[in-house]
Coordinates of C-alpha atoms in Angstrom, one line a residue:
M198 CA -20.1 0.3 -28.0
R199 CA -16.2 -0.1 -27.9
R200 CA -13.8 -3.1 -27.9
A201 CA -10.6 -4.7 -26.9
D202 CA -9.1 -7.8 -26.3
V203 CA -8.4 -7.1 -22.6
V204 CA -9.3 -3.7 -20.3
I205 CA -7.4 -3.4 -17.6
I206 CA -8.6 -1.2 -14.4
G207 CA -6.4 0.8 -13.5
A208 CA -3.4 3.1 -14.8
G209 CA -1.4 2.9 -11.1
Q210 CA 2.3 1.1 -11.5
A211 CA 0.3 -2.1 -11.7
G212 CA -1.9 -1.4 -14.5
L213 CA 1.0 0.3 -16.5
A214 CA 3.1 -2.6 -16.3
L215 CA 0.6 -5.2 -17.6
S216 CA -0.1 -2.8 -20.1
H217 CA 3.9 -2.5 -21.0
C218 CA 3.7 -6.4 -21.3
L219 CA 0.9 -6.7 -23.1
G220 CA 2.0 -4.2 -25.7
Q221 CA 5.1 -6.6 -26.3
A222 CA 2.8 -9.5 -26.9
G223 CA 0.9 -7.5 -29.5
I224 CA -2.0 -7.8 -27.3
D225 CA -5.0 -5.4 -28.0
H226 CA -6.0 -3.8 -25.0
A227 CA -7.3 -0.7 -23.0
V228 CA -6.0 0.8 -19.8
L229 CA -9.5 2.4 -18.0
E230 CA -8.8 5.3 -15.1
R231 CA -11.3 6.8 -13.4
G232 CA -8.9 9.8 -12.7
R233 CA -5.3 10.3 -13.6
I234 CA -2.6 8.7 -14.1
G235 CA -1.2 7.7 -10.6
E236 CA -4.4 9.3 -8.9
R237 CA -4.2 7.6 -5.5
W238 CA -0.4 9.0 -5.3
R239 CA -1.7 12.6 -6.4
S240 CA -5.0 12.7 -4.4
Q241 CA -4.7 10.3 -1.5
S242 CA -1.7 11.3 0.3
W243 CA 0.4 13.9 2.2
R244 CA 2.1 16.3 0.3
S245 CA 5.7 15.1 1.8
L246 CA 5.4 11.9 0.9
R247 CA 8.5 9.8 0.1
L248 CA 8.0 6.3 -1.5
L249 CA 9.1 3.6 1.1
T250 CA 11.0 1.7 -1.0
P251 CA 14.8 2.8 -2.7
N252 CA 14.8 3.6 -6.1
W253 CA 16.6 0.3 -7.2
L254 CA 13.4 -1.8 -5.9
N255 CA 11.1 0.3 -7.9
A256 CA 11.4 -0.7 -11.4
L257 CA 8.9 -1.1 -13.8
P258 CA 9.0 -3.9 -17.3
G259 CA 11.0 -2.7 -19.7
S260 CA 12.0 0.3 -17.4
P261 CA 15.3 -0.9 -14.9
Y262 CA 16.6 1.8 -12.9
E263 CA 19.3 3.9 -14.1
G264 CA 19.9 7.1 -11.9
D265 CA 22.3 8.3 -9.8
D266 CA 20.6 7.6 -6.2
P267 CA 19.7 3.9 -6.3
D268 CA 19.5 3.9 -2.5
G269 CA 17.3 7.2 -2.6
F270 CA 13.7 7.4 -1.9
M271 CA 11.4 9.2 -4.7
S272 CA 8.7 11.8 -3.7
K273 CA 5.3 11.0 -4.7
G274 CA 5.4 14.0 -7.1
A275 CA 8.4 12.8 -9.3
F276 CA 7.1 9.4 -9.0
V277 CA 3.9 10.6 -10.5
E278 CA 5.7 12.2 -13.2
S279 CA 7.8 8.9 -13.4
L280 CA 4.4 6.9 -14.1
E281 CA 3.8 9.5 -16.8
R282 CA 6.9 9.1 -18.9
Y283 CA 6.6 5.2 -18.5
A284 CA 2.9 5.6 -20.3
W285 CA 4.4 7.7 -22.5
Q286 CA 7.4 5.7 -23.6
W287 CA 5.8 2.6 -23.8
H288 CA 2.4 4.0 -25.9
A289 CA 0.3 2.9 -23.2
P290 CA -3.4 3.1 -24.4
V291 CA -4.8 4.9 -21.3
E292 CA -7.8 6.9 -21.2
T293 CA -8.1 8.9 -18.3
N294 CA -11.2 10.1 -16.0
V295 CA -13.6 7.1 -17.1
E296 CA -14.9 5.3 -14.3
V297 CA -16.2 1.9 -14.9
I298 CA -19.8 1.6 -13.0
S299 CA -19.9 -2.3 -13.5
A300 CA -18.1 -5.0 -15.4
K301 CA -19.8 -8.6 -16.0
R302 CA -19.6 -11.6 -17.8
T303 CA -21.5 -12.1 -20.7
G304 CA -21.0 -15.0 -23.0
D305 CA -17.4 -15.6 -24.0
G306 CA -16.4 -12.2 -22.8
F307 CA -17.7 -9.0 -20.7
A308 CA -19.7 -5.8 -20.8
L309 CA -18.1 -3.0 -19.1
R310 CA -21.2 0.5 -17.8
T311 CA -18.2 3.3 -18.4
S312 CA -19.1 6.7 -17.6
A313 CA -17.8 7.5 -20.9
G314 CA -19.9 4.5 -22.7
E315 CA -19.8 1.3 -23.2
W316 CA -17.1 -1.5 -23.5
S317 CA -16.6 -5.0 -24.6
A318 CA -13.7 -7.3 -23.6
R319 CA -12.5 -10.7 -23.7
A320 CA -10.6 -10.6 -20.6
V321 CA -10.8 -8.0 -18.0
V322 CA -8.2 -7.4 -15.0
V323 CA -8.9 -5.1 -12.2
A324 CA -5.6 -3.5 -11.3
T325 CA -7.4 -0.6 -9.4
G326 CA -4.7 -1.6 -6.0
H327 CA -5.0 -2.8 -2.8
C328 CA -5.8 0.7 -1.4
D329 CA -9.0 1.5 -2.5
R330 CA -11.5 2.3 0.4
P331 CA -10.7 4.6 3.4
V332 CA -11.8 2.5 6.4
I333 CA -12.7 4.4 10.1
P334 CA -13.6 2.0 12.2
F335 CA -15.4 3.9 13.9
S336 CA -18.6 6.4 12.8
A337 CA -17.0 10.0 12.4
E338 CA -20.8 11.1 13.2
T339 CA -20.6 10.2 16.9
L340 CA -17.7 12.6 17.4
R341 CA -18.5 16.1 18.9
G342 CA -15.8 18.5 18.3
P343 CA -12.5 17.7 17.0
L344 CA -11.9 17.2 13.1
S345 CA -11.8 13.3 12.1
I346 CA -10.1 12.7 9.0
H347 CA -8.7 9.5 7.3
A348 CA -4.8 9.3 6.8
S349 CA -6.2 9.7 2.5
Q350 CA -7.3 13.2 3.3
Y351 CA -4.4 14.4 5.4
R352 CA -2.3 16.6 3.5
S353 CA 0.5 18.7 5.7
P354 CA 0.1 20.1 9.9
G355 CA -0.4 23.7 8.7
E356 CA -3.6 22.3 7.3
L357 CA -5.2 21.1 10.4
P358 CA -6.7 23.2 13.4
S359 CA -4.4 24.1 15.9
G360 CA -3.9 22.1 18.9
G361 CA -3.0 18.5 20.0
V362 CA -3.7 15.7 17.3
L363 CA -4.3 11.9 17.7
V364 CA -3.3 9.9 15.2
V365 CA -5.2 6.3 15.1
G366 CA -2.8 3.2 13.8
A367 CA 1.3 3.1 14.2
S368 CA 2.3 1.3 10.9
S369 CA 3.4 2.9 7.7
S370 CA 1.2 6.0 7.6
G371 CA 0.5 6.5 11.0
V372 CA 3.9 6.8 12.4
Q373 CA 5.1 8.9 9.2
I374 CA 2.1 11.7 9.9
A375 CA 3.0 11.3 13.7
D376 CA 6.7 12.3 12.7
E377 CA 5.8 15.0 10.8
L378 CA 2.9 16.5 12.8
A379 CA 5.5 16.3 16.2
R380 CA 8.6 18.3 14.3
A381 CA 5.9 21.0 13.5
G382 CA 5.5 21.2 17.4
R383 CA 2.4 19.5 18.1
R384 CA 1.1 17.7 20.7
V385 CA 0.6 14.1 19.1
M386 CA -0.8 11.3 20.7
L387 CA -0.7 8.0 19.4
S388 CA -2.8 4.9 19.0
V389 CA -0.8 2.1 18.9
G390 CA -2.0 -1.9 17.8
K391 CA -0.5 -4.6 16.1
H392 CA 2.6 -3.5 13.9
T393 CA 5.8 -4.2 12.5
R394 CA 8.9 -2.7 13.3
L395 CA 11.8 -2.4 11.2
P396 CA 15.2 -0.4 11.0
R397 CA 15.4 1.5 8.1
T398 CA 19.4 0.5 7.9
W399 CA 21.3 -2.5 8.9
R400 CA 24.4 -3.3 8.3
D401 CA 24.9 -0.5 6.6
Q402 CA 22.3 -1.4 4.0
D403 CA 18.4 -0.6 3.7
I404 CA 16.5 -3.3 5.1
F405 CA 15.3 -4.0 1.7
F406 CA 18.6 -4.9 0.7
W407 CA 18.3 -7.9 3.2
L408 CA 14.9 -9.1 3.0
C409 CA 15.3 -9.4 -1.0
A410 CA 18.9 -11.0 -1.0
M411 CA 17.0 -13.6 2.0
G412 CA 14.3 -14.4 -0.7
L413 CA 12.0 -13.3 1.9
M414 CA 10.3 -10.5 -0.6
A415 CA 9.6 -13.4 -3.3
Q416 CA 8.3 -15.7 -0.6
R417 CA 4.8 -17.2 -2.2
Q418 CA 1.9 -18.2 -0.6
E419 CA 2.7 -22.0 -0.4
D420 CA 6.2 -21.0 1.1
L421 CA 4.4 -20.2 4.4
A422 CA 2.9 -21.9 7.3
D423 CA -0.2 -19.3 7.6
P424 CA -0.3 -17.6 4.5
E425 CA -3.5 -16.1 5.7
S426 CA -1.8 -14.6 8.7
A427 CA 1.0 -13.3 6.6
R428 CA -1.8 -11.5 4.3
R429 CA -3.0 -9.7 7.3
Q430 CA 0.0 -8.2 8.6
P431 CA 0.1 -4.2 8.8
S432 CA 2.3 -2.4 6.8
L433 CA 5.9 -2.1 7.7
Q434 CA 6.9 0.6 9.8
L435 CA 9.2 2.8 7.5
A436 CA 9.7 5.7 6.1
G437 CA 12.0 6.9 3.0
R438 CA 13.5 10.0 4.7
P439 CA 16.3 11.8 2.7
D440 CA 18.3 11.1 5.8
R441 CA 17.3 7.2 5.7
A442 CA 16.6 7.7 9.5
D443 CA 14.2 5.4 11.5
V444 CA 10.8 6.6 12.2
D445 CA 9.4 4.3 14.7
L446 CA 7.8 4.0 18.3
A447 CA 11.1 4.9 20.0
T448 CA 12.2 7.4 17.7
L449 CA 8.6 9.1 18.4
Q450 CA 9.0 9.0 21.8
A451 CA 11.5 11.1 21.4
L452 CA 10.0 13.6 19.6
G453 CA 7.6 13.5 22.0
V454 CA 4.7 11.6 21.1
E455 CA 2.7 10.0 23.7
L456 CA 2.1 6.3 23.0
T457 CA -1.6 5.3 23.7
G458 CA -3.1 1.6 23.5
R459 CA -5.6 0.8 20.3
V460 CA -9.2 2.7 20.4
H461 CA -12.0 0.5 21.4
G462 CA -14.9 2.6 21.3
V463 CA -15.9 5.8 20.4
G464 CA -18.3 8.5 21.7
D465 CA -19.3 11.9 22.0
R466 CA -17.5 12.6 25.0
E467 CA -14.4 10.3 24.7
I468 CA -12.9 8.0 23.0
A469 CA -11.9 4.8 25.0
L470 CA -8.7 3.3 24.8
A471 CA -7.3 -0.6 25.1
G472 CA -4.7 -1.5 28.0
D473 CA -3.2 -3.2 25.0
L474 CA -0.1 -1.2 24.1
G475 CA 2.4 -3.6 26.5
Q476 CA 1.5 -6.7 24.5
H477 CA 1.9 -5.0 20.9
I478 CA 5.0 -3.4 21.8
A479 CA 6.1 -6.4 23.2
A480 CA 5.1 -8.7 20.1
A481 CA 6.7 -6.1 17.7
E482 CA 10.3 -6.1 19.5
A483 CA 10.3 -9.7 19.1
K484 CA 9.2 -10.1 15.9
L485 CA 12.2 -7.5 15.4
A486 CA 15.0 -9.1 17.2
R487 CA 14.3 -12.5 15.2
L488 CA 14.6 -10.8 11.9
L489 CA 17.6 -9.3 13.3
D490 CA 19.0 -12.5 13.6
Q491 CA 17.9 -14.1 10.9
I492 CA 19.8 -11.5 8.9
D493 CA 23.2 -12.1 11.0
R494 CA 23.1 -15.2 10.4
F495 CA 22.6 -15.1 6.4
A496 CA 25.4 -12.4 6.8
G497 CA 27.4 -14.5 8.8
T498 CA 28.5 -12.6 11.9
P499 CA 26.3 -11.2 14.4
T500 CA 26.0 -7.2 15.0
P501 CA 26.9 -6.0 18.8
Y502 CA 23.9 -3.6 19.1
R503 CA 19.7 -3.5 18.2
P504 CA 17.7 -0.6 17.8
E505 CA 16.7 1.9 20.8
P506 CA 13.8 -0.3 22.8
V507 CA 10.2 1.2 23.2
A508 CA 10.2 2.7 26.6
M509 CA 6.6 1.8 28.2
P510 CA 4.7 4.3 29.6
A511 CA 4.5 4.5 33.3
A512 CA 0.7 4.6 33.1
G513 CA -1.7 3.9 30.3
V514 CA -4.2 6.0 29.2
E515 CA -7.7 4.6 29.5
R516 CA -10.0 7.5 28.6
L517 CA -9.6 10.6 26.5
S518 CA -11.7 13.0 26.5
L519 CA -13.0 15.1 23.9
T520 CA -14.4 18.2 25.4
D521 CA -11.3 19.4 27.3
G522 CA -10.2 21.0 23.7
S523 CA -6.7 19.3 24.0
I524 CA -7.4 17.2 21.3
R525 CA -8.6 19.0 18.3
T526 CA -8.2 16.6 15.4
I527 CA -8.3 13.0 15.1
I528 CA -6.3 11.3 11.9
W529 CA -7.2 7.2 11.3
A530 CA -4.4 5.9 9.4
T531 CA -6.5 2.8 9.8
G532 CA -6.2 1.2 6.3
Y533 CA -8.4 0.5 3.8
A534 CA -10.9 -2.3 2.2
R535 CA -11.8 -3.3 -1.0
S536 CA -15.1 -2.2 -3.0
F537 CA -16.7 -5.0 -5.6
G538 CA -19.9 -4.4 -6.0
W539 CA -19.5 -3.3 -9.3
L540 CA -18.1 -6.3 -10.6
E541 CA -19.2 -9.8 -11.7
P542 CA -20.0 -11.1 -8.0
L543 CA -19.2 -14.9 -9.3
A544 CA -15.4 -13.6 -8.5
L545 CA -16.4 -12.5 -5.2
G546 CA -15.6 -14.4 -2.1
A547 CA -18.2 -14.7 0.9
D548 CA -16.1 -12.1 2.8
G549 CA -16.7 -10.0 -0.3
E550 CA -13.6 -9.8 -1.5
L551 CA -12.2 -10.7 -4.7
A552 CA -11.1 -14.5 -5.2
H553 CA -8.5 -15.6 -7.0
Q554 CA -5.4 -17.4 -7.4
G555 CA -1.8 -15.9 -8.2
G556 CA -4.3 -13.3 -9.5
V557 CA -6.3 -15.7 -12.1
T558 CA -9.5 -15.8 -10.6
S559 CA -12.5 -18.6 -11.4
V560 CA -14.1 -16.5 -13.7
P561 CA -12.8 -17.5 -16.6
G562 CA -11.0 -14.3 -18.4
L563 CA -11.1 -12.3 -15.6
Y564 CA -7.8 -11.5 -13.4
A565 CA -6.4 -9.4 -10.7
L566 CA -3.0 -7.6 -10.5
G567 CA -1.5 -4.8 -7.8
F568 CA -2.9 -6.6 -4.4
R569 CA -1.4 -7.3 -1.5
F570 CA 0.1 -11.1 -1.7
L571 CA -1.2 -11.9 -5.1
R572 CA 1.5 -14.1 -6.0
K573 CA 4.3 -13.7 -3.7
R574 CA 4.9 -11.0 -0.3
D575 CA 6.0 -8.2 -2.8
S576 CA 3.3 -7.9 -5.2
N577 CA 1.6 -5.0 -3.7
F578 CA 5.3 -3.1 -3.9
I579 CA 5.8 -1.6 -7.1
G580 CA 8.4 -3.5 -8.3
G581 CA 6.5 -6.6 -7.3
A582 CA 3.5 -5.6 -9.0
G583 CA 6.1 -5.2 -12.0
T584 CA 7.3 -9.1 -11.7
D585 CA 3.5 -10.2 -11.1
A586 CA 2.6 -8.3 -14.5
E587 CA 4.7 -10.5 -16.6
A588 CA 2.7 -13.8 -15.2
I589 CA -0.2 -12.1 -15.9
A590 CA 0.2 -11.3 -19.0
A591 CA 1.1 -15.0 -19.8
E592 CA -2.3 -16.0 -18.4
I593 CA -4.2 -13.8 -20.3
S594 CA -2.1 -14.7 -23.7
R595 CA -3.2 -18.5 -23.0
H596 CA -6.8 -17.5 -22.1
L597 CA -7.2 -15.6 -25.6
D598 CA -5.3 -18.2 -27.7
C599 CA -3.5 -15.4 -29.5
K600 CA 0.2 -15.7 -28.7
G601 CA 2.1 -14.0 -31.5
R602 CA -0.8 -12.4 -32.1
R603 CA -0.6 -8.6 -33.4
A604 CA -3.1 -5.8 -32.6
A605 CA -4.9 -5.0 -35.8

């Protein structure tokens, strides 16, 4: 059996950031990764993906951004390379291709069963990320004809069957995939539910400049009237394009993308669509207007313009045939869930999610990192995971009662 004071599960940005913090504190630890460093960035995203956040916002502990393109958006390949350099620079004790099969409380620590043998630890950190298990709300087995894949399986337009594509979900992944497909000359329909529209830039600054300057990204749960609602908000309707252009429903309409309501039923011959497109667009437009008004008040002067409004289709589609050949592919940009059947059951809530307060669970020595709204609104963003890592490292140090301790 192998031993470490702390085992971090996951070698993405959150796990590596925490490794740096523990290393600086002299705390013995290991990082177990079921694939390669940054595996989800490598294998669960499309080829052209760029980060949504500008480079200046993606610093990890001990590694501030020092490049010459602070307002640029890194490609996923470049970001994976940066994670590998970060791990090498700080001598992160990462063990790749090691899957944690179970992690259970035992005595005053934890017993971990992995694909590479047994481990014991005094503390465990779940840094597996918010985007764990792809979710498709309707069984693909009921579909007959079209290829049906989750957005995490999409790679490029040329790797799909020819013909029309239905993209289900209008948050970050959905609008970016729809944009790429439309620019490749595909007929694209976009099924729109609840979404959050934002301009890429406002007042000649990236939108994240304003969200950070106003303190919105640093908001904690106790700062909000309805934290649970905030946690359930869809991901931002943004893209990190080199030209810093907007990618939203209005720009997609200009490319010829057809908007429909939510998918609320799937059969072997057709898909049923809800008549709620108008209400979701109106809610997003109202929220956008409130935010831009807030920014203008913060900046001290109103702006004379607003983003192009989304044009409402004359008549919404209620049924979409799956037998006439018009739709050859369905891409479900419908998000992710977490799967914690392998974890200490006392740490899980009634909903099966990992229960915690600011990343600290009720099980002594068990922590979480990199999840949405873990400690503040930006906890699942790259830079936010970095600042959270510093706080979790301090919690771990207190738990181990080893302040100033040096690893053997």
